[in-house]
Coordinates of C-alpha atoms and ligand atoms in Angstrom, one line a residue:
X5 CA 105.3 85.3 104.9
X6 CA 103.6 86.4 108.2
X7 CA 105.4 85.7 111.8
X8 CA 104.0 82.7 113.3
X9 CA 101.7 83.6 116.2
X10 CA 102.9 82.9 119.8
X11 CA 100.8 79.9 121.1
X12 CA 101.8 79.9 124.8
X13 CA 100.0 82.3 126.5
X14 CA 101.7 85.5 127.6
X15 CA 98.0 86.1 129.2
X16 CA 97.5 89.6 127.7
X17 CA 97.9 90.5 124.0
X18 CA 97.3 93.7 121.9
X19 CA 94.9 92.7 119.7
X20 CA 92.3 93.9 117.0
X21 CA 88.6 92.3 117.2
X22 CA 89.7 90.3 114.1
X23 CA 92.9 89.0 115.9
X24 CA 91.0 88.3 119.0
X25 CA 88.2 86.1 117.3
X26 CA 91.2 84.2 115.5
X27 CA 92.9 83.7 118.7
X28 CA 89.8 82.4 120.3
X29 CA 89.1 80.3 117.4
X30 CA 92.4 78.7 117.8
X31 CA 92.0 78.3 121.5
X32 CA 88.7 76.6 121.0
X33 CA 90.3 73.6 119.5
X34 CA 89.1 74.3 116.1
X35 CA 90.1 72.1 113.3
X36 CA 88.9 73.8 110.0
X37 CA 88.6 77.6 109.4
X38 CA 87.7 78.8 106.1
X39 CA 86.8 82.3 104.4
X40 CA 86.7 84.7 101.3
X41 CA 88.5 87.7 102.0
X42 CA 86.4 91.2 102.4
X43 CA 86.9 93.9 104.3
X44 CA 86.4 94.3 107.5
X45 CA 86.8 90.7 108.2
X46 CA 89.8 89.7 106.2
X47 CA 92.3 89.7 109.0
X48 CA 90.5 87.1 111.0
X49 CA 91.6 84.5 108.6
X50 CA 94.7 85.9 107.9
X51 CA 95.7 85.8 111.6
X52 CA 94.3 82.3 112.2
X53 CA 96.5 80.8 109.2
X54 CA 99.4 81.9 111.5
X55 CA 98.4 79.5 114.1
X56 CA 99.5 75.6 114.1
X57 CA 97.3 72.7 114.4
X58 CA 94.4 73.7 112.2
X59 CA 93.2 73.8 108.6
X60 CA 93.0 77.4 107.6
X61 CA 92.0 78.2 103.7
X62 CA 91.0 80.9 101.3
X63 CA 87.9 79.4 99.8
X64 CA 86.9 80.5 96.4
X65 CA 83.7 82.5 98.0
X66 CA 81.9 82.7 101.0
X67 CA 79.3 80.1 100.2
X68 CA 82.0 77.4 99.7
X69 CA 83.5 78.6 102.9
X70 CA 80.5 77.9 104.8
X71 CA 80.1 74.5 103.2
X72 CA 83.6 73.6 104.2
X73 CA 82.9 74.5 108.0
X74 CA 79.8 72.8 107.9
X75 CA 81.2 69.4 106.5
X76 CA 84.0 69.8 109.1
X77 CA 81.1 70.3 111.8
X78 CA 79.4 67.2 110.5
X79 CA 82.7 65.0 111.6
X80 CA 81.9 66.5 114.9
X81 CA 85.2 68.8 114.5
X82 CA 84.8 72.6 115.6
X83 CA 84.7 74.7 112.7
X84 CA 84.5 78.3 111.7
X85 CA 83.9 80.6 108.5
X86 CA 84.3 84.5 108.4
X87 CA 82.9 86.8 105.8
X88 CA 82.0 90.7 105.4
X89 CA 78.3 91.3 105.4
X90 CA 77.9 90.9 101.9
X91 CA 79.7 87.5 101.9
X92 CA 76.6 86.4 104.1
X93 CA 74.4 87.2 101.2
X94 CA 76.5 84.6 98.8
X95 CA 76.5 82.0 101.7
X96 CA 73.1 82.2 102.6
X97 CA 71.9 79.4 100.4
X98 CA 73.7 77.3 102.6
X99 CA 73.0 79.1 105.6
X100 CA 69.0 78.7 105.4
X101 CA 69.4 74.9 104.9
X102 CA 72.6 74.6 107.3
X103 CA 70.2 76.1 110.1
X104 CA 67.7 73.1 109.6
X105 CA 70.7 70.6 109.9
X106 CA 72.3 72.1 112.6
X107 CA 75.6 71.9 113.7
X108 CA 77.3 68.7 115.4
X109 CA 80.8 70.1 116.2
X110 CA 80.8 73.6 117.1
X111 CA 80.1 75.8 114.3
X112 CA 80.5 79.7 114.3
X113 CA 80.0 82.3 111.4
X114 CA 81.6 85.6 112.0
X115 CA 80.1 88.4 109.9
X116 CA 81.2 91.6 109.9
X117 CA 79.0 94.7 108.8
X118 CA 80.8 97.5 107.4
X119 CA 78.9 100.3 109.3
X120 CA 79.6 103.4 107.6
X121 CA 80.6 101.7 104.3
X122 CA 84.2 102.6 104.5
X123 CA 85.0 99.8 101.7
X124 CA 81.8 98.3 100.7
X125 CA 79.1 98.5 98.1
X126 CA 76.4 98.9 100.5
X127 CA 75.5 98.8 104.1
X128 CA 73.6 95.7 105.5
X129 CA 72.7 94.4 109.1
X130 CA 73.4 91.1 109.2
X131 CA 71.2 90.5 112.4
X132 CA 68.5 90.1 109.6
X133 CA 70.0 86.9 108.9
X134 CA 69.8 85.4 112.5
X135 CA 66.1 86.0 112.5
X136 CA 65.7 84.7 109.0
X137 CA 67.7 81.6 109.7
X138 CA 66.7 81.3 113.6
X139 CA 70.1 81.5 114.8
X140 CA 71.6 83.0 117.8
X141 CA 73.6 86.3 117.5
X142 CA 76.3 87.4 119.6
X143 CA 77.6 90.9 119.3
X144 CA 80.9 92.2 121.1
X145 CA 81.6 95.5 122.1
X146 CA 85.4 95.4 121.9
X147 CA 88.4 93.1 121.5
X148 CA 88.0 91.4 124.7
X149 CA 84.4 90.5 124.3
X150 CA 85.3 89.5 120.8
X151 CA 87.5 86.7 122.2
X152 CA 85.3 85.7 125.0
X153 CA 82.0 85.5 122.9
X154 CA 84.0 83.5 120.1
X155 CA 84.8 81.0 122.8
X156 CA 81.6 81.0 124.2
X157 CA 79.8 80.4 120.9
X158 CA 81.5 77.2 120.2
X159 CA 80.1 76.0 123.6
X160 CA 76.7 77.3 122.7
X161 CA 76.8 75.7 119.2
X162 CA 77.7 72.3 120.5
X163 CA 75.1 72.7 123.6
X164 CA 72.2 73.5 121.2
X165 CA 73.5 72.0 118.0
X166 CA 73.0 75.3 116.2
X167 CA 75.3 77.5 113.9
X168 CA 76.2 80.8 115.9
X169 CA 76.5 84.0 114.2
X170 CA 79.1 86.3 115.5
X171 CA 78.1 90.0 114.4
X172 CA 81.1 92.2 114.0
X173 CA 81.5 95.7 112.6
X174 CA 84.2 97.5 111.3
X175 CA 85.0 99.2 114.4
X176 CA 85.4 96.0 116.4
X177 CA 87.2 94.2 113.7
X178 CA 89.8 97.0 113.3
X179 CA 90.1 98.7 116.8
X180 CA 93.0 97.3 118.9
X181 CA 92.9 96.5 122.9
X182 CA 94.5 94.6 125.4
X183 CA 93.1 90.9 125.5
X184 CA 93.5 88.5 128.1
X185 CA 93.9 85.1 126.4
X186 CA 94.4 81.3 127.3
X187 CA 95.7 78.2 125.8
X188 CA 94.3 75.9 123.1
X189 CA 92.2 73.2 124.1
X190 CA 92.1 69.7 122.5
X191 CA 89.0 69.0 120.8
X192 CA 89.3 65.5 119.0
X193 CA 86.0 65.1 116.6
X194 CA 83.7 62.0 117.3
X195 CA 83.6 61.1 113.6
X196 CA 81.1 61.5 111.0
X197 CA 77.9 59.7 111.7
X198 CA 75.7 58.6 108.8
X199 CA 72.3 59.9 109.6
X200 CA 70.2 60.9 106.4
X201 CA 67.3 62.2 108.3
X202 CA 69.8 64.7 109.6
X203 CA 72.2 65.5 106.6
X204 CA 70.2 64.6 103.5
X205 CA 67.9 67.6 103.5
X206 CA 65.4 66.3 101.1
X207 CA 61.3 67.6 101.8
X208 CA 60.5 64.6 103.9
X209 CA 63.6 65.1 106.1
X210 CA 63.6 68.8 106.2
X211 CA 59.9 69.1 107.2
X212 CA 60.7 66.7 110.0
X213 CA 63.3 68.9 111.5
X214 CA 61.6 72.1 111.0
X215 CA 59.4 72.2 114.4
X216 CA 62.9 71.6 116.2
X217 CA 64.0 74.9 114.6
X218 CA 61.3 76.9 116.4
X219 CA 61.7 74.8 119.5
X220 CA 65.5 75.8 119.4
X221 CA 64.1 79.3 119.2
X222 CA 62.5 79.2 122.4
X223 CA 65.2 77.4 124.5
X224 CA 67.5 80.0 123.2
X225 CA 65.3 83.0 124.1
X226 CA 65.2 81.5 127.7
X227 CA 69.1 81.1 127.5
X228 CA 69.3 84.7 126.5
X229 CA 66.9 85.7 129.4
X230 CA 69.6 84.6 132.0
X231 CA 72.7 85.1 129.9
X232 CA 75.4 86.9 131.6
X233 CA 76.3 88.7 128.1
X234 CA 72.9 90.5 128.6
X235 CA 73.6 92.9 131.4
X236 CA 71.2 95.5 132.5
X237 CA 73.0 98.5 134.2
X238 CA 70.7 100.4 136.5
X239 CA 72.3 103.7 136.3
X240 CA 71.3 106.9 138.2
X241 CA 69.9 109.4 135.8
X242 CA 66.4 107.5 134.9
X243 CA 65.2 109.9 132.4
X244 CA 66.3 108.0 129.2
X245 CA 67.2 104.2 129.5
X246 CA 69.3 102.8 126.5
X247 CA 69.1 99.4 124.8
X248 CA 72.1 98.7 122.8
X249 CA 74.7 96.3 121.4
X250 CA 78.1 96.1 120.0
X251 CA 80.2 99.1 119.7
X252 CA 77.0 101.3 120.2
X253 CA 77.4 100.3 123.8
X254 CA 80.6 102.2 124.1
X255 CA 79.1 105.1 122.4
X256 CA 76.3 105.1 124.8
X257 CA 78.5 104.8 127.8
X258 CA 80.6 107.8 126.6
X259 CA 77.8 110.1 126.2
X260 CA 75.7 109.1 129.1
X261 CA 77.9 107.5 131.8
X262 CA 75.1 107.7 134.4
X263 CA 72.3 106.3 132.4
X264 CA 70.4 102.6 132.7
X265 CA 71.5 100.6 129.9
X266 CA 70.6 97.1 128.7
X267 CA 73.6 95.8 127.0
X268 CA 72.8 93.1 124.7
X269 CA 75.9 90.8 123.9
X270 CA 73.3 87.7 123.3
X271 CA 71.4 90.2 121.0
X272 CA 69.2 87.5 119.6
X273 CA 66.8 86.0 120.8
X274 CA 66.8 89.0 123.2
X275 CA 65.5 88.9 126.8
X276 CA 62.0 90.1 127.3
X277 CA 62.1 90.1 131.1
X278 CA 64.9 92.2 131.2
X279 CA 63.8 94.5 128.8
X280 CA 60.6 95.0 130.9
X281 CA 62.7 95.7 133.7
X282 CA 64.7 98.6 132.1
X283 CA 61.5 100.0 130.8
X284 CA 59.9 100.2 134.1
X285 CA 62.9 101.9 135.8
X286 CA 63.1 104.8 133.2
X287 CA 61.0 107.5 131.9
X288 CA 61.8 106.9 128.3
X289 CA 63.5 103.9 126.2
X290 CA 66.1 104.7 123.4
X291 CA 67.4 101.8 121.2
X292 CA 70.5 102.5 119.9
X293 CA 71.3 100.1 117.2
X294 CA 73.5 100.0 114.1
X295 CA 72.1 100.0 111.5
X296 CA 68.5 98.9 111.0
X297 CA 65.4 99.2 113.4
X298 CA 65.1 95.4 114.3
X299 CA 65.1 95.5 118.2
X300 CA 63.0 98.9 117.9
X301 CA 60.1 96.9 116.1
X302 CA 60.4 93.9 118.3
X303 CA 60.3 95.8 121.3
X304 CA 57.2 97.7 120.1
X305 CA 55.7 94.5 119.0
X306 CA 56.1 93.2 122.6
X307 CA 54.1 96.1 123.8
X308 CA 57.1 98.0 125.3
X309 CA 57.1 102.0 124.1
X310 CA 60.3 102.9 122.7
X311 CA 62.3 105.5 120.6
X312 CA 64.7 104.8 118.1
X313 CA 64.9 105.6 114.3
X314 CA 62.3 108.6 115.0
X315 CA 65.5 110.5 116.4
X316 CA 68.4 108.4 115.3
X317 CA 70.0 108.0 111.8
X318 CA 69.3 104.4 110.1
X319 CA 72.9 104.6 108.7
X320 CA 76.4 105.0 109.5
X321 CA 77.9 104.5 113.3
X322 CA 75.8 106.1 116.3
X323 CA 79.0 108.0 117.8
X324 CA 78.5 110.3 120.6
X325 CA 78.1 113.3 118.4
X326 CA 75.1 111.6 117.0
X327 CA 73.4 110.4 120.5
X328 CA 73.4 113.6 122.1
X329 CA 71.3 116.0 120.0
X330 CA 69.0 113.1 119.4
X331 CA 68.6 112.5 123.6
X332 CA 68.2 116.3 123.9
X333 CA 65.4 116.2 121.6
X334 CA 63.8 113.4 123.7
X335 CA 64.2 115.3 126.8
X336 CA 62.5 118.3 125.2
X337 CA 65.7 120.3 125.2
X338 CA 66.7 122.6 122.4
X339 CA 69.8 120.6 121.0
X340 CA 72.8 123.2 121.3
X341 CA 73.7 124.8 118.1
X342 CA 76.3 123.1 116.1
X343 CA 79.8 124.5 116.9
X344 CA 80.8 126.7 114.2
X345 CA 82.6 125.0 111.7
X346 CA 86.3 125.2 111.8
X347 CA 87.7 126.6 108.7
X348 CA 88.7 123.3 106.8
X349 CA 92.2 123.0 106.1
X350 CA 93.3 123.4 102.6
X351 CA 94.2 120.0 101.5
X352 CA 94.9 118.7 97.9
X353 CA 91.9 116.7 96.9
X354 CA 92.9 113.0 96.8
X355 CA 89.9 111.0 95.0
X356 CA 90.6 107.2 95.3
X357 CA 92.6 106.1 92.3
X358 CA 94.6 103.2 91.0
X359 CA 98.1 102.9 92.1
X360 CA 101.2 104.2 89.9
X361 CA 101.8 101.4 87.4
X362 CA 98.6 99.6 88.3
X363 CA 98.1 97.1 85.3
X364 CA 94.4 98.2 85.2
X365 CA 95.4 101.5 83.9
X366 CA 96.5 100.0 80.6
X367 CA 92.9 98.7 80.0
X368 CA 90.7 101.6 81.1
X369 CA 93.1 104.2 79.2
X370 CA 92.3 101.8 76.3
X371 CA 88.7 101.5 76.9
X372 CA 88.4 105.5 77.4
X373 CA 89.6 106.1 73.9
X374 CA 87.0 103.6 72.2
X375 CA 83.6 105.2 71.3
X376 CA 80.1 103.3 71.2
X377 CA 80.8 100.8 74.0
X378 CA 78.9 99.9 77.1
X379 CA 81.2 98.6 79.7
X380 CA 79.9 96.6 82.6
X381 CA 82.2 96.2 85.7
X382 CA 82.5 94.4 89.0
X383 CA 83.8 94.7 92.4
X384 CA 87.5 95.1 92.9
X385 CA 90.5 97.7 92.6
X386 CA 89.0 97.7 88.9
X387 CA 85.7 99.5 89.7
X388 CA 88.2 102.4 90.2
X389 CA 87.9 102.4 86.2
X390 CA 84.7 104.2 87.0
X391 CA 86.1 107.4 88.0
X392 CA 88.3 110.1 86.7
X393 CA 90.0 110.2 84.1
X394 CA 88.9 106.9 82.5
X395 CA 84.8 107.1 83.2
X396 CA 85.2 103.4 81.6
X397 CA 82.7 101.8 83.5
X398 CA 78.9 102.0 83.0
X399 CA 77.7 99.4 85.8
X400 CA 78.7 97.9 89.0
X401 CA 76.4 95.8 91.3
X402 CA 78.1 93.1 93.2
X403 CA 80.7 90.4 92.9
X404 CA 80.4 88.4 89.7
X405 CA 77.4 90.5 88.2
X406 CA 79.3 92.0 85.5
X407 CA 78.8 89.3 82.9
X408 CA 75.3 88.6 83.8
X409 CA 74.4 92.3 83.3
X410 CA 76.2 92.4 80.2
X411 CA 74.3 89.4 79.1
X412 CA 71.0 91.3 80.0
X413 CA 71.9 94.3 78.2
X414 CA 72.9 92.4 75.0
X415 CA 69.5 90.4 75.0
X416 CA 67.5 93.5 76.2
X417 CA 68.9 96.4 74.0
X418 CA 66.5 97.8 71.3
X419 CA 67.7 99.6 68.1
X420 CA 69.0 102.7 70.2
X421 CA 71.9 100.3 71.2
X422 CA 71.9 98.1 68.3
X423 CA 75.3 99.0 67.1
X424 CA 77.0 99.7 70.5
X425 CA 79.6 96.8 71.6
X426 CA 79.4 95.3 75.0
X427 CA 82.2 94.7 77.0
X428 CA 82.5 92.9 80.7
X429 CA 85.5 93.7 83.1
X430 CA 86.1 91.3 86.0
X431 CA 89.3 90.6 88.1
X432 CA 90.8 87.2 88.4
X433 CA 89.8 86.9 92.2
X434 CA 86.2 87.7 91.3
X435 CA 86.1 85.6 88.2
X436 CA 87.2 82.7 90.6
X437 CA 84.4 83.9 93.5
X438 CA 81.3 84.2 91.3
X439 CA 82.3 85.1 87.7
X440 CA 82.7 81.9 86.0
X441 CA 79.0 81.0 86.0
X442 CA 78.3 84.1 84.4
X443 CA 80.7 83.6 81.5
X444 CA 79.0 80.0 81.1
X445 CA 76.0 81.7 81.0
X446 CA 77.0 83.8 78.3
X447 CA 78.3 81.3 76.0
X448 CA 75.6 78.8 76.7
X449 CA 73.0 81.7 75.8
X450 CA 75.2 83.0 72.8
X451 CA 75.8 86.4 74.2
X452 CA 77.8 88.9 72.1
X453 CA 80.3 90.0 74.6
X454 CA 84.1 90.6 75.0
X455 CA 85.0 89.9 78.4
X456 CA 88.1 91.5 79.7
X457 CA 89.6 89.3 82.6
X458 CA 92.1 91.6 84.4
X459 CA 94.5 88.9 85.8
X460 CA 97.0 90.8 88.3
X461 CA 97.6 87.3 90.1
X462 CA 95.8 88.4 93.3
X463 CA 93.1 89.6 95.3
X464 CA 94.2 93.2 95.2
X465 CA 91.3 95.2 96.7
X466 CA 91.6 93.3 99.9
X467 CA 95.4 93.6 100.0
X468 CA 96.8 90.8 98.0
X469 CA 95.4 87.4 98.9
X470 CA 96.1 84.3 96.9
X471 CA 93.5 82.8 94.7
X472 CA 93.4 79.5 92.9
X473 CA 94.8 81.3 89.7
X474 CA 97.9 82.7 91.5
X475 CA 99.4 79.1 92.4
X476 CA 100.0 80.0 96.1
X477 CA 97.5 78.9 99.1
X478 CA 96.9 81.2 102.4
X479 CA 100.3 80.2 103.9
X480 CA 102.1 81.6 100.6
X481 CA 103.1 78.1 99.6
X482 CA 102.7 76.4 96.3
X483 CA 99.5 75.4 95.4
X484 CA 97.9 73.8 92.0
X485 CA 97.2 77.1 89.6
X486 CA 94.4 76.9 87.7
X487 CA 94.9 77.9 83.7
X488 CA 92.5 80.6 83.1
X489 CA 92.8 80.1 79.3
X490 CA 91.9 76.5 79.5
X491 CA 89.2 77.5 82.2
X492 CA 87.6 79.9 79.9
X493 CA 88.0 77.3 77.0
X494 CA 86.2 75.0 79.3
X495 CA 83.4 77.3 79.9
X496 CA 82.6 77.1 75.9
X497 CA 84.8 80.5 74.4
X498 CA 86.5 79.3 71.2
X499 CA 90.2 79.1 71.5
X500 CA 90.8 81.7 68.8
X501 CA 88.7 84.4 70.8
X502 CA 90.9 83.8 73.9
X503 CA 94.0 86.4 74.0
X504 CA 96.5 86.8 76.7
X505 CA 97.7 90.4 76.3
X506 CA 100.1 92.4 78.4
X507 CA 98.1 95.4 79.8
X508 CA 101.4 97.5 79.5
X509 CA 101.4 97.1 75.6
X510 CA 99.0 99.8 74.5
X511 CA 98.8 98.9 70.8
X512 CA 98.4 95.3 71.2
X513 CA 95.7 96.0 73.9
X514 CA 93.8 98.3 71.4
X515 CA 94.0 96.2 68.4
X516 CA 92.9 92.9 70.5
X517 CA 89.8 94.7 71.8
X518 CA 89.0 96.4 68.6
X519 CA 89.0 93.2 66.7
X520 CA 87.1 91.2 69.6
X521 CA 84.4 93.6 69.9
X522 CA 83.9 93.4 66.0
X523 CA 83.4 89.4 66.4
X524 CA 79.7 88.3 67.2
X525 CA 79.8 86.0 69.9
X526 CA 81.7 85.7 73.3
X527 CA 85.3 86.3 73.5
X528 CA 87.8 86.9 76.4
X529 CA 91.0 89.1 76.8
X530 CA 93.0 88.1 79.6
X531 CA 95.2 91.2 80.5
X532 CA 98.0 89.6 82.6
X533 CA 100.3 91.7 84.6
X534 CA 101.2 91.3 88.6
X535 CA 99.8 93.8 90.9
X536 CA 102.1 96.4 91.7
X537 CA 102.0 95.7 95.7
X538 CA 102.6 92.2 95.4
X539 CA 106.0 90.5 95.4
X540 CA 105.5 89.3 91.7
X541 CA 105.7 92.9 90.6
X542 CA 109.4 94.0 89.5
X543 CA 109.9 97.5 88.9
X544 CA 111.6 98.9 85.9
X545 CA 113.5 102.1 85.5
X546 CA 111.2 105.1 86.2
X547 CA 110.8 108.1 84.1
X548 CA 110.4 111.8 84.2
X549 CA 109.7 114.4 81.7
X550 CA 112.0 116.7 79.5
X551 CA 110.5 119.7 80.3
X552 CA 111.6 121.5 77.3
X553 CA 110.1 118.9 75.1
X554 CA 106.8 118.7 76.7
X555 CA 104.2 120.4 74.5
X556 CA 101.4 120.4 77.2
X557 CA 99.2 118.1 75.1
X558 CA 98.1 116.3 78.2
X559 CA 97.8 112.9 76.5
X560 CA 99.7 111.1 79.3
X561 CA 97.4 112.5 81.9
X562 CA 94.6 110.6 80.3
X563 CA 96.5 107.5 81.3
X564 CA 95.6 108.3 84.8
X565 CA 98.9 107.2 86.8
X566 CA 98.8 109.4 90.0
X567 CA 102.9 109.4 89.6
X568 CA 102.3 112.3 86.7
X569 CA 101.6 115.7 88.1
X570 CA 100.7 118.9 86.4
X571 CA 103.5 121.5 86.8
X572 CA 101.9 124.4 84.8
X573 CA 98.7 125.1 82.9
X574 CA 98.3 127.4 79.9
X575 CA 96.4 128.0 76.8
X576 CA 96.8 128.4 73.2
X577 CA 94.6 129.8 70.4
X578 CA 94.8 127.5 67.3
X579 CA 95.2 129.0 63.9
X580 CA 91.1 128.0 63.5
X581 CA 90.5 130.3 66.7
X582 CA 89.6 127.5 69.0
X583 CA 91.1 127.9 72.4
X584 CA 92.9 125.0 74.0
X585 CA 94.1 124.2 77.4
X586 CA 97.6 123.0 77.8
X587 CA 98.8 121.0 80.8
X588 CA 102.5 120.7 81.2
X589 CA 103.6 117.8 83.5
X590 CA 106.4 116.0 85.3
X591 CA 106.6 112.5 86.9
X592 CA 107.2 111.6 90.6
X593 CA 110.1 109.5 90.1
X594 CA 109.8 108.3 93.6
X595 CA 106.4 106.9 92.6
X596 CA 107.0 105.9 88.9
X597 CA 108.1 102.3 88.7
X598 CA 108.8 102.7 84.9
X599 CA 105.7 100.7 83.4
X600 CA 106.0 102.9 80.4
X601 CA 101.9 103.2 79.9
X602 CA 102.4 107.2 79.8
X603 CA 105.3 106.8 77.3
X604 CA 103.3 105.2 74.5
X605 CA 100.7 108.4 74.0
X606 CA 103.3 111.1 74.3
X607 CA 103.6 112.4 70.7
X608 CA 106.8 114.7 71.3
X609 CA 108.8 111.8 73.0
X610 CA 109.3 114.1 76.0
X611 CA 109.1 111.1 78.6
X612 CA 112.6 109.7 79.3
X613 CA 114.2 107.1 81.9
X614 CA 115.8 108.5 84.9
X615 CA 119.5 108.4 84.5
X616 CA 120.7 105.2 86.4
X617 CA 122.4 107.3 89.3
X618 CA 119.1 109.2 89.9
X619 CA 117.1 106.1 90.6
X620 CA 115.7 106.2 94.1
X621 CA 117.1 103.7 96.2
X622 CA 113.7 102.2 97.5
X623 CA 112.6 100.9 94.2
X624 CA 115.5 99.2 93.2
X625 CA 114.7 95.8 94.0
X626 CA 116.9 92.7 93.8
Ligands
LIG712 C1 80.4 89.3 98.3 C2 81.6 90.0 98.5 N1 82.8 89.2 98.9 C3 83.9 89.9 99.3 C4 83.9 91.3 98.9 C5 85.2 92.1 99.0 N2 86.1 92.2 97.7 C6 86.0 93.3 97.1 S1 86.5 93.3 95.6 C7 87.1 91.7 95.8 C8 87.9 91.0 95.0 C9 88.9 91.7 94.4 O1 89.9 91.1 93.7 P1 90.2 90.8 91.8 O2 88.9 90.4 91.5 O3 91.2 90.0 91.6 O4 90.2 92.3 91.4 P2 91.6 93.5 92.1 O5 91.1 94.0 93.3 O6 92.9 92.4 92.3 O7 91.5 94.3 91.0 C10 86.9 91.3 97.1 C11 87.3 90.0 97.7 C12 83.0 91.8 98.4 N3 82.9 93.1 98.1 N4 81.6 91.1 98.0

């Protein structure tokens, strides 16, 4: 388990933006903090869980985490939830009504946009949610600001009874800097006060509160106008002035240190008078915002001329290298020719792939060998099954979509697909998050689908967080463990069509999948083996290849294990005249953990255990 955070203030700590937010949440006297993991926000709650005197939890999804935070806020406690950008889509049903009830105890929502899509299925601009939900948005530009703005957000939330959105991006979340910190302040909740007009959102009550929402917008506009978080830096080179927020501010300062800048820390509602003042002092205005053209559109609507996405890209980070040529164009300068590309270093291609011995490989190897199937996928490490060498997934949309999409294909298919079997793949954490409803929908609507539930006992993709199916809580302590077989049965799958299999046992896997796809109705195959990166995984003796026996057939390569490498290629002409490629292999026994998956398709029996004395020290766990 992670070390406990130092709580007495050493005054300066080296913190990532995520850790700085966590520190500020703790110092703000928050009692309840909830999240579902998602890059780049995951470490906020992981870090927070290491502080004392507050309840931190992994909720099953982002909507639930927001509801938990709201419930705590209703008692007057300070509350917090964190999520990645797509998580806010999931939580949005709560968000859009929570904005009407407002907050009682300070309520802050940290949302982290994956600008540049380092680990997400899409790129989204969460600033839309602030506008949509009439919520103030704060945007830090570094770790110190992440800390300070988080603290301010709780005060703002309580003063105006509004949830506050803290918009982070990957760069803020993960970059470390020194942060001056303080101590935890006591914050005792006043208690839940029954008030149906406020907390029971039936139409009559909600209608009465909506005008308050618009009034709050106006009040917050005034607050933003005078906020010290919105800084107008006059600069000396007045040819182009910049409007910017978040980490883009740092990029502007790096590229144009002498230019006037309006830095928006309180970025919504934004300060109109300060904007006018900036426009008046420079020849042209450039809005540097990641990623959509929100400010630009609103500034233009306010009658202030500006440039933005006419010269800047609408996706990815706006680094100094991106900004400089755009400003050259505004100034009528020919941008300098791009520097001659350095000869790229020859690097062996390393596409993302599953880990050596990943239990998901057994399932994907199986699927890759079965013809006439359509396989819907979902989000997790197992999304990599769409790639080489398995090419086993036909769809991937968003968390939990696999079963809805599978049912749609089942019900929508015509004669062309009539004889195809449909399978839906999902991971255990994703199943808990949003998958259960999809399965219930399949059983209720009599879908003809085989669900492959890949239970690796963790949330692998985001670094191995606990789930209700892992029997551990956020602190690594024992927690009630949901029984997936009983759960699946309760969702309407007949017991004889629920199987628990070991994904390392290929013959059993093949047989079970083949049998269940013949069945006309819903079935679930739970492939159970712990993720190789978690404590639950126990390695076996590694293997290597007897090169005298290897015939170069390449069957083992199709398993997809990165511990297998090709040592030599050749070609043979078969008696039929057909030319066949051969790939002779060996196994990196530093990486191999002895799962035995590659041994099973090896016809010449060339894969053998490493002799005991050759076992590398680092994989021998006690
Ligand atoms: C709405 C949403 N929330 C969070 C994430 C981040 N995320 C991606 S996959 C995943 C869960 C993966 O766990 P699991 O389903 O158990 O599969 P594994 O990675 O262990 O194979 C999470 C939390 C996301 N992409 N979308």
